[in-house]
Amino acid sequence: MPDHSILQDVLIIFTVSIGVVFLFQKLHLPSIAGFLVAGTLVGPYGLNLISDREQIEVLAEIGVILLLFTIGIEFSLTQLKASRRVLLLSGPLQIVGVLLCVAVGGMLIGLSVQETIFWGFLLSLSSTAIVLKALGERGEMDTHHGRSTIGILLFQDLAVVPMILITPLLGNEQTGGVKAILLILGEAGLVVFVIIVAARVITPQLLEHIVRTKSRELFLLTIIVLGLGTAWLTSLTGLSLALGAFLAGLLISESQYSHQALAEVLPFRDSFNSLFFFSIGMLIDLRVLTTHPILIISLISA
């Protein structure tokens, strides 16, 4: 007899989310907070109602991919080029600024240089999915500060690659040295270049032929394969799935059928995306609040 536990888990997730998000809407609080609270309620540190967390995390990853995919569709290579100053200037300044602040704090509390760099890496990164979801709900995606935020988030996703490669060196582990790092960075850069070229040359013509078939199912399948396939391809080079999904959206944005593609994907995005925030809530252990209240308040205040 087939195992239907994943269906039971998804049913629990959406049922609890309906009640909690409805309450948060009545209180004029963002739906993201509602999903986080719902995840905390049924997670392992709450009522422990979810039996297969790994399956839920996979579905949550799909939600992140679809979110960044649709953001990429609404963006364009022209807009990305216009934001290059933010991407190449504000992004590095943000990461370097955080690293310097953490370095000062690390010296004051006696951390080693390796520990300071590691914590600097952690604190300099943001959750692309959470930030973009918040901007979208407030209607600030197309504002100046919204596009500046997107530029900084994209740079952070690119910076994850060297950070991951440098982290083992902080623990004196063998990683192949500078040559191996440069090789992986070169592979990642090549993949991004190929995707951008495809956005200009291949994708518009491909979608043109698909649309001529007048098959909605074929068009939707093509869009999904482009989105998931590009995200998977970039992940093979060490880049984040989020960045790959955004680049996939850019592929579609250069086509005249970008609005149709966005309309087809939006229902899937909203359904899967809620699972991402729910899965984050499942990781929250409320006992930490009572065990380390001063530390939590200090981190929130910072």
C-alpha positions as a LaTeX table, in Angstrom:
\begin{tabular}{lrrr}
\hline
Residue & $x$ (\AA) & $y$ (\AA) & $z$ (\AA) \\
\hline
Met1 & 0.00 & 0.00 & 0.00 \\
Pro2 & 1.50 & 3.42 & $-0.97$ \\
Asp3 & 2.72 & 5.79 & 1.75 \\
His4 & 0.53 & 8.88 & 1.88 \\
Ser5 & 2.40 & 10.57 & 4.76 \\
Ile6 & 3.55 & 13.47 & 2.56 \\
Leu7 & $-0.08$ & 14.17 & 1.60 \\
Gln8 & $-1.03$ & 14.16 & 5.28 \\
Asp9 & 1.83 & 16.55 & 6.12 \\
Val10 & 0.92 & 18.99 & 3.34 \\
Leu11 & $-2.73$ & 18.88 & 4.42 \\
Ile12 & $-1.72$ & 19.70 & 8.02 \\
Ile13 & 0.51 & 22.54 & 6.82 \\
Phe14 & $-2.13$ & 24.27 & 4.72 \\
Thr15 & $-4.92$ & 23.69 & 7.26 \\
Val16 & $-2.96$ & 25.24 & 10.13 \\
Ser17 & $-1.68$ & 28.01 & 7.85 \\
Ile18 & $-5.23$ & 29.01 & 6.87 \\
Gly19 & $-6.18$ & 29.68 & 10.49 \\
Val20 & $-2.95$ & 31.39 & 11.54 \\
Val21 & $-2.57$ & 33.58 & 8.43 \\
Phe22 & $-6.26$ & 34.58 & 8.65 \\
Leu23 & $-5.69$ & 35.70 & 12.24 \\
Phe24 & $-2.56$ & 37.63 & 11.27 \\
Gln25 & $-4.43$ & 39.36 & 8.44 \\
Lys26 & $-7.09$ & 40.48 & 10.91 \\
Leu27 & $-4.31$ & 41.89 & 13.12 \\
His28 & $-2.77$ & 43.62 & 10.06 \\
Leu29 & 0.40 & 41.59 & 10.36 \\
Pro30 & 2.34 & 40.21 & 7.33 \\
Ser31 & 1.51 & 36.72 & 6.10 \\
Ile32 & 5.20 & 35.76 & 6.35 \\
Ala33 & 4.98 & 36.05 & 10.14 \\
Gly34 & 1.85 & 33.90 & 10.05 \\
Phe35 & 3.59 & 31.11 & 8.14 \\
Leu36 & 6.55 & 31.24 & 10.55 \\
Val37 & 4.25 & 30.94 & 13.56 \\
Ala38 & 2.29 & 28.11 & 11.91 \\
Gly39 & 5.54 & 26.25 & 11.25 \\
Thr40 & 6.60 & 26.71 & 14.86 \\
Leu41 & 3.27 & 25.35 & 16.11 \\
Val42 & 3.37 & 22.05 & 14.21 \\
Gly43 & 7.16 & 21.66 & 14.02 \\
Pro44 & 9.38 & 19.37 & 16.11 \\
Tyr45 & 9.66 & 21.97 & 18.87 \\
Gly46 & 5.89 & 22.51 & 18.94 \\
Leu47 & 3.17 & 19.90 & 18.49 \\
Asn48 & 5.44 & 17.75 & 16.28 \\
Leu49 & 2.71 & 16.94 & 13.78 \\
Ile50 & 4.96 & 16.69 & 10.70 \\
Ser51 & 6.36 & 13.22 & 10.05 \\
Asp52 & 8.65 & 13.84 & 7.05 \\
Arg53 & 10.52 & 17.14 & 7.33 \\
Glu54 & 12.89 & 16.33 & 4.46 \\
Gln55 & 10.05 & 16.08 & 1.94 \\
Ile56 & 8.67 & 19.42 & 3.13 \\
Glu57 & 12.10 & 21.03 & 2.75 \\
Val58 & 12.29 & 19.80 & $-0.86$ \\
Leu59 & 8.90 & 21.35 & $-1.61$ \\
Ala60 & 10.07 & 24.53 & 0.13 \\
Glu61 & 13.11 & 24.69 & $-2.16$ \\
Ile62 & 10.76 & 24.54 & $-5.15$ \\
Gly63 & 8.89 & 27.48 & $-3.64$ \\
Val64 & 12.08 & 29.54 & $-3.44$ \\
Ile65 & 12.94 & 28.66 & $-7.04$ \\
Leu66 & 9.50 & 29.75 & $-8.26$ \\
Leu67 & 9.63 & 32.98 & $-6.23$ \\
Leu68 & 12.98 & 34.06 & $-7.67$ \\
Phe69 & 11.93 & 32.80 & $-11.10$ \\
Thr70 & 8.94 & 35.15 & $-11.18$ \\
Ile71 & 11.06 & 38.04 & $-9.86$ \\
Gly72 & 13.46 & 37.42 & $-12.75$ \\
Ile73 & 10.57 & 37.46 & $-15.25$ \\
Glu74 & 9.40 & 40.83 & $-13.93$ \\
Phe75 & 13.00 & 42.07 & $-14.13$ \\
Ser76 & 14.99 & 42.24 & $-17.39$ \\
Leu77 & 18.58 & 42.31 & $-18.56$ \\
Thr78 & 18.13 & 46.00 & $-19.37$ \\
Gln79 & 17.07 & 46.75 & $-15.81$ \\
Leu80 & 19.88 & 44.57 & $-14.49$ \\
Lys81 & 22.36 & 46.54 & $-16.55$ \\
Ala82 & 20.92 & 49.78 & $-15.17$ \\
Ser83 & 21.42 & 48.39 & $-11.64$ \\
Arg84 & 25.04 & 47.39 & $-12.24$ \\
Arg85 & 26.29 & 50.22 & $-10.02$ \\
Val86 & 24.31 & 48.84 & $-7.08$ \\
Leu87 & 25.33 & 45.28 & $-7.90$ \\
Leu88 & 29.04 & 46.03 & $-8.23$ \\
Leu89 & 29.40 & 48.84 & $-5.67$ \\
Ser90 & 26.74 & 48.67 & $-2.97$ \\
Gly91 & 26.88 & 44.86 & $-2.79$ \\
Pro92 & 30.62 & 44.67 & $-1.98$ \\
Leu93 & 30.34 & 47.64 & 0.38 \\
Gln94 & 27.57 & 45.94 & 2.32 \\
Ile95 & 29.51 & 42.70 & 2.78 \\
Val96 & 32.81 & 44.43 & 3.57 \\
Gly97 & 31.05 & 46.78 & 5.99 \\
Val98 & 29.51 & 43.87 & 7.90 \\
Leu99 & 32.86 & 42.04 & 7.97 \\
Leu100 & 34.56 & 45.12 & 9.45 \\
Cys101 & 31.86 & 45.56 & 12.11 \\
Val102 & 32.08 & 41.89 & 13.07 \\
Ala103 & 35.89 & 42.14 & 13.14 \\
Val104 & 35.71 & 44.96 & 15.67 \\
Gly105 & 33.19 & 43.08 & 17.79 \\
Gly106 & 35.21 & 39.87 & 17.51 \\
Met107 & 38.35 & 41.56 & 18.81 \\
Leu108 & 36.44 & 43.02 & 21.75 \\
Ile109 & 35.17 & 39.61 & 22.88 \\
Gly110 & 38.40 & 37.75 & 22.08 \\
Leu111 & 37.46 & 35.74 & 18.98 \\
Ser112 & 40.22 & 34.46 & 16.70 \\
Val113 & 40.65 & 35.86 & 13.19 \\
Gln114 & 39.21 & 32.68 & 11.65 \\
Glu115 & 36.14 & 32.80 & 13.90 \\
Thr116 & 35.64 & 36.49 & 13.17 \\
Ile117 & 35.71 & 35.93 & 9.41 \\
Phe118 & 33.30 & 33.00 & 9.69 \\
Trp119 & 30.76 & 35.00 & 11.70 \\
Gly120 & 31.24 & 37.91 & 9.32 \\
Phe121 & 30.30 & 35.66 & 6.41 \\
Leu122 & 27.15 & 34.49 & 8.20 \\
Leu123 & 25.94 & 37.93 & 9.25 \\
Ser124 & 26.64 & 39.56 & 5.88 \\
Leu125 & 24.12 & 37.35 & 4.06 \\
Ser126 & 20.36 & 37.80 & 3.90 \\
Ser127 & 17.49 & 35.51 & 2.96 \\
Thr128 & 16.66 & 36.47 & $-0.62$ \\
Ala129 & 13.29 & 34.73 & $-0.47$ \\
Ile130 & 12.13 & 36.44 & 2.74 \\
Val131 & 13.27 & 39.93 & 1.70 \\
Leu132 & 11.73 & 39.73 & $-1.78$ \\
Lys133 & 8.48 & 38.33 & $-0.39$ \\
Ala134 & 8.28 & 41.27 & 2.04 \\
Leu135 & 9.01 & 43.79 & $-0.73$ \\
Gly136 & 6.36 & 42.20 & $-2.94$ \\
Glu137 & 3.68 & 42.30 & $-0.25$ \\
Arg138 & 4.39 & 46.01 & 0.37 \\
Gly139 & 4.40 & 46.83 & $-3.34$ \\
Glu140 & 7.97 & 48.13 & $-3.20$ \\
Met141 & 9.56 & 45.84 & $-5.79$ \\
Asp142 & 9.74 & 48.53 & $-8.48$ \\
Thr143 & 10.83 & 51.37 & $-6.19$ \\
His144 & 14.39 & 52.70 & $-6.16$ \\
His145 & 15.21 & 51.13 & $-2.80$ \\
Gly146 & 13.48 & 47.91 & $-3.90$ \\
Arg147 & 15.68 & 47.54 & $-6.96$ \\
Ser148 & 18.73 & 48.51 & $-4.92$ \\
Thr149 & 17.86 & 45.76 & $-2.46$ \\
Ile150 & 17.52 & 43.24 & $-5.28$ \\
Gly151 & 20.97 & 44.24 & $-6.58$ \\
Ile152 & 22.56 & 43.72 & $-3.17$ \\
Leu153 & 20.79 & 40.37 & $-2.73$ \\
Leu154 & 22.06 & 39.19 & $-6.12$ \\
Phe155 & 25.61 & 40.11 & $-5.17$ \\
Gln156 & 25.21 & 38.20 & $-1.90$ \\
Asp157 & 24.12 & 35.11 & $-3.84$ \\
Leu158 & 27.23 & 35.44 & $-6.01$ \\
Ala159 & 29.42 & 35.97 & $-2.94$ \\
Val160 & 28.19 & 32.70 & $-1.40$ \\
Val161 & 30.48 & 30.77 & $-3.77$ \\
Pro162 & 33.83 & 32.20 & $-2.59$ \\
Met163 & 32.57 & 32.17 & 1.01 \\
Ile164 & 31.85 & 28.43 & 0.81 \\
Leu165 & 35.28 & 27.82 & $-0.71$ \\
Ile166 & 37.09 & 29.96 & 1.87 \\
Thr167 & 35.29 & 28.54 & 4.93 \\
Pro168 & 37.18 & 25.18 & 4.97 \\
Leu169 & 40.46 & 27.11 & 4.82 \\
Leu170 & 39.50 & 28.83 & 8.08 \\
Gly171 & 39.54 & 25.40 & 9.73 \\
Asn172 & 42.87 & 24.50 & 8.08 \\
Glu173 & 41.22 & 21.83 & 5.91 \\
Gln174 & 42.65 & 20.85 & 2.53 \\
Thr175 & 40.55 & 22.23 & $-0.34$ \\
Gly176 & 42.98 & 22.19 & $-3.25$ \\
Gly177 & 44.31 & 25.70 & $-2.69$ \\
Val178 & 43.88 & 28.86 & $-4.71$ \\
Lys179 & 43.94 & 26.99 & $-8.03$ \\
Ala180 & 40.86 & 24.94 & $-7.12$ \\
Ile181 & 39.03 & 28.05 & $-5.93$ \\
Leu182 & 39.77 & 29.94 & $-9.14$ \\
Leu183 & 38.66 & 26.92 & $-11.19$ \\
Ile184 & 35.26 & 26.74 & $-9.48$ \\
Leu185 & 34.78 & 30.50 & $-9.75$ \\
Gly186 & 35.62 & 30.28 & $-13.46$ \\
Glu187 & 33.05 & 27.52 & $-13.97$ \\
Ala188 & 30.39 & 29.57 & $-12.16$ \\
Gly189 & 31.19 & 32.64 & $-14.26$ \\
Leu190 & 31.01 & 30.60 & $-17.47$ \\
Val191 & 27.57 & 29.23 & $-16.57$ \\
Val192 & 26.24 & 32.73 & $-15.86$ \\
Phe193 & 27.66 & 33.95 & $-19.19$ \\
Val194 & 26.04 & 31.09 & $-21.11$ \\
Ile195 & 22.67 & 31.81 & $-19.46$ \\
Ile196 & 22.84 & 35.51 & $-20.38$ \\
Val197 & 23.72 & 34.67 & $-24.00$ \\
Ala198 & 20.84 & 32.19 & $-24.12$ \\
Ala199 & 18.50 & 34.91 & $-22.85$ \\
Arg200 & 19.36 & 37.05 & $-25.83$ \\
Val201 & 19.56 & 34.42 & $-28.58$ \\
Ile202 & 17.94 & 31.06 & $-27.87$ \\
Thr203 & 15.02 & 31.51 & $-25.46$ \\
Pro204 & 12.94 & 34.03 & $-27.44$ \\
Gln205 & 13.09 & 31.83 & $-30.55$ \\
Leu206 & 12.30 & 28.70 & $-28.55$ \\
Leu207 & 9.21 & 30.25 & $-26.98$ \\
Glu208 & 8.13 & 31.56 & $-30.37$ \\
His209 & 8.04 & 27.99 & $-31.75$ \\
Ile210 & 6.26 & 26.69 & $-28.63$ \\
Val211 & 3.55 & 29.36 & $-28.81$ \\
Arg212 & 2.88 & 28.52 & $-32.45$ \\
Thr213 & 1.72 & 25.06 & $-31.35$ \\
Lys214 & $-1.16$ & 26.80 & $-29.49$ \\
Ser215 & $-0.77$ & 24.31 & $-26.64$ \\
Arg216 & $-1.04$ & 25.84 & $-23.17$ \\
Glu217 & 0.22 & 22.63 & $-21.56$ \\
Leu218 & 3.34 & 22.59 & $-23.76$ \\
Phe219 & 4.03 & 26.26 & $-23.00$ \\
Leu220 & 3.69 & 25.70 & $-19.24$ \\
Leu221 & 5.94 & 22.62 & $-19.32$ \\
Thr222 & 8.59 & 24.55 & $-21.26$ \\
Ile223 & 8.51 & 27.40 & $-18.74$ \\
Ile224 & 8.87 & 24.98 & $-15.81$ \\
Val225 & 11.77 & 23.13 & $-17.44$ \\
Leu226 & 13.56 & 26.41 & $-18.16$ \\
Gly227 & 13.11 & 27.56 & $-14.56$ \\
Leu228 & 13.99 & 24.36 & $-12.71$ \\
Gly229 & 16.65 & 23.35 & $-15.24$ \\
Thr230 & 18.54 & 26.64 & $-15.03$ \\
Ala231 & 18.42 & 26.62 & $-11.22$ \\
Trp232 & 19.73 & 23.04 & $-11.17$ \\
Leu233 & 22.50 & 23.87 & $-13.67$ \\
Thr234 & 23.76 & 26.80 & $-11.62$ \\
Ser235 & 23.66 & 24.74 & $-8.41$ \\
Leu236 & 26.11 & 22.27 & $-9.99$ \\
Thr237 & 28.74 & 25.03 & $-10.09$ \\
Gly238 & 28.22 & 26.03 & $-6.45$ \\
Leu239 & 25.89 & 28.95 & $-7.09$ \\
Ser240 & 22.64 & 29.14 & $-5.16$ \\
Leu241 & 19.36 & 27.81 & $-6.50$ \\
Ala242 & 17.90 & 31.26 & $-5.87$ \\
Leu243 & 20.38 & 32.93 & $-8.21$ \\
Gly244 & 19.85 & 30.26 & $-10.85$ \\
Ala245 & 16.09 & 30.71 & $-10.67$ \\
Phe246 & 16.44 & 34.48 & $-11.01$ \\
Leu247 & 18.64 & 34.06 & $-14.07$ \\
Ala248 & 16.06 & 31.67 & $-15.52$ \\
Gly249 & 13.44 & 34.38 & $-15.07$ \\
Leu250 & 15.71 & 36.77 & $-16.97$ \\
Leu251 & 15.73 & 34.25 & $-19.81$ \\
Ile252 & 11.96 & 34.50 & $-20.08$ \\
Ser253 & 11.85 & 38.28 & $-19.52$ \\
Glu254 & 13.60 & 38.88 & $-22.85$ \\
Ser255 & 10.71 & 37.20 & $-24.67$ \\
Gln256 & 7.48 & 38.89 & $-25.72$ \\
Tyr257 & 5.64 & 36.11 & $-23.91$ \\
Ser258 & 7.02 & 36.98 & $-20.46$ \\
His259 & 3.65 & 38.24 & $-19.16$ \\
Gln260 & 1.93 & 35.02 & $-20.21$ \\
Ala261 & 4.67 & 32.97 & $-18.54$ \\
Leu262 & 4.30 & 34.96 & $-15.33$ \\
Ala263 & 0.55 & 34.44 & $-15.28$ \\
Glu264 & 1.00 & 30.67 & $-15.70$ \\
Val265 & 3.56 & 30.32 & $-12.90$ \\
Leu266 & 2.07 & 32.61 & $-10.24$ \\
Pro267 & $-0.46$ & 30.09 & $-8.79$ \\
Phe268 & 2.28 & 27.48 & $-8.36$ \\
Arg269 & 4.63 & 30.05 & $-6.84$ \\
Asp270 & 2.21 & 31.22 & $-4.16$ \\
Ser271 & 1.36 & 27.65 & $-3.11$ \\
Phe272 & 4.93 & 26.34 & $-2.89$ \\
Asn273 & 6.36 & 29.58 & $-1.54$ \\
Ser274 & 4.24 & 29.35 & 1.60 \\
Leu275 & 5.94 & 26.01 & 2.33 \\
Phe276 & 9.33 & 27.74 & 2.46 \\
Phe277 & 8.33 & 30.13 & 5.23 \\
Phe278 & 6.50 & 27.32 & 7.00 \\
Ser279 & 9.67 & 25.17 & 6.92 \\
Ile280 & 11.69 & 28.05 & 8.41 \\
Gly281 & 9.18 & 28.26 & 11.25 \\
Met282 & 9.65 & 24.55 & 11.92 \\
Leu283 & 13.30 & 25.24 & 12.79 \\
Ile284 & 12.41 & 27.75 & 15.51 \\
Asp285 & 12.97 & 26.41 & 19.01 \\
Leu286 & 11.14 & 28.67 & 21.46 \\
Arg287 & 13.18 & 27.23 & 24.33 \\
Val288 & 16.14 & 29.26 & 23.09 \\
Leu289 & 14.22 & 32.45 & 23.98 \\
Thr290 & 14.03 & 31.44 & 27.63 \\
Thr291 & 17.56 & 30.00 & 27.74 \\
His292 & 19.37 & 32.96 & 26.13 \\
Pro293 & 17.02 & 35.97 & 26.42 \\
Ile294 & 19.77 & 38.61 & 26.61 \\
Leu295 & 21.58 & 37.25 & 23.55 \\
Ile296 & 18.34 & 37.14 & 21.53 \\
Ile297 & 17.40 & 40.71 & 22.48 \\
Ser298 & 20.91 & 41.90 & 21.60 \\
Leu299 & 20.82 & 40.25 & 18.17 \\
Ile300 & 17.36 & 41.69 & 17.41 \\
Ser301 & 18.45 & 45.16 & 18.53 \\
Ala302 & 21.58 & 44.97 & 16.35 \\
\hline
\end{tabular}
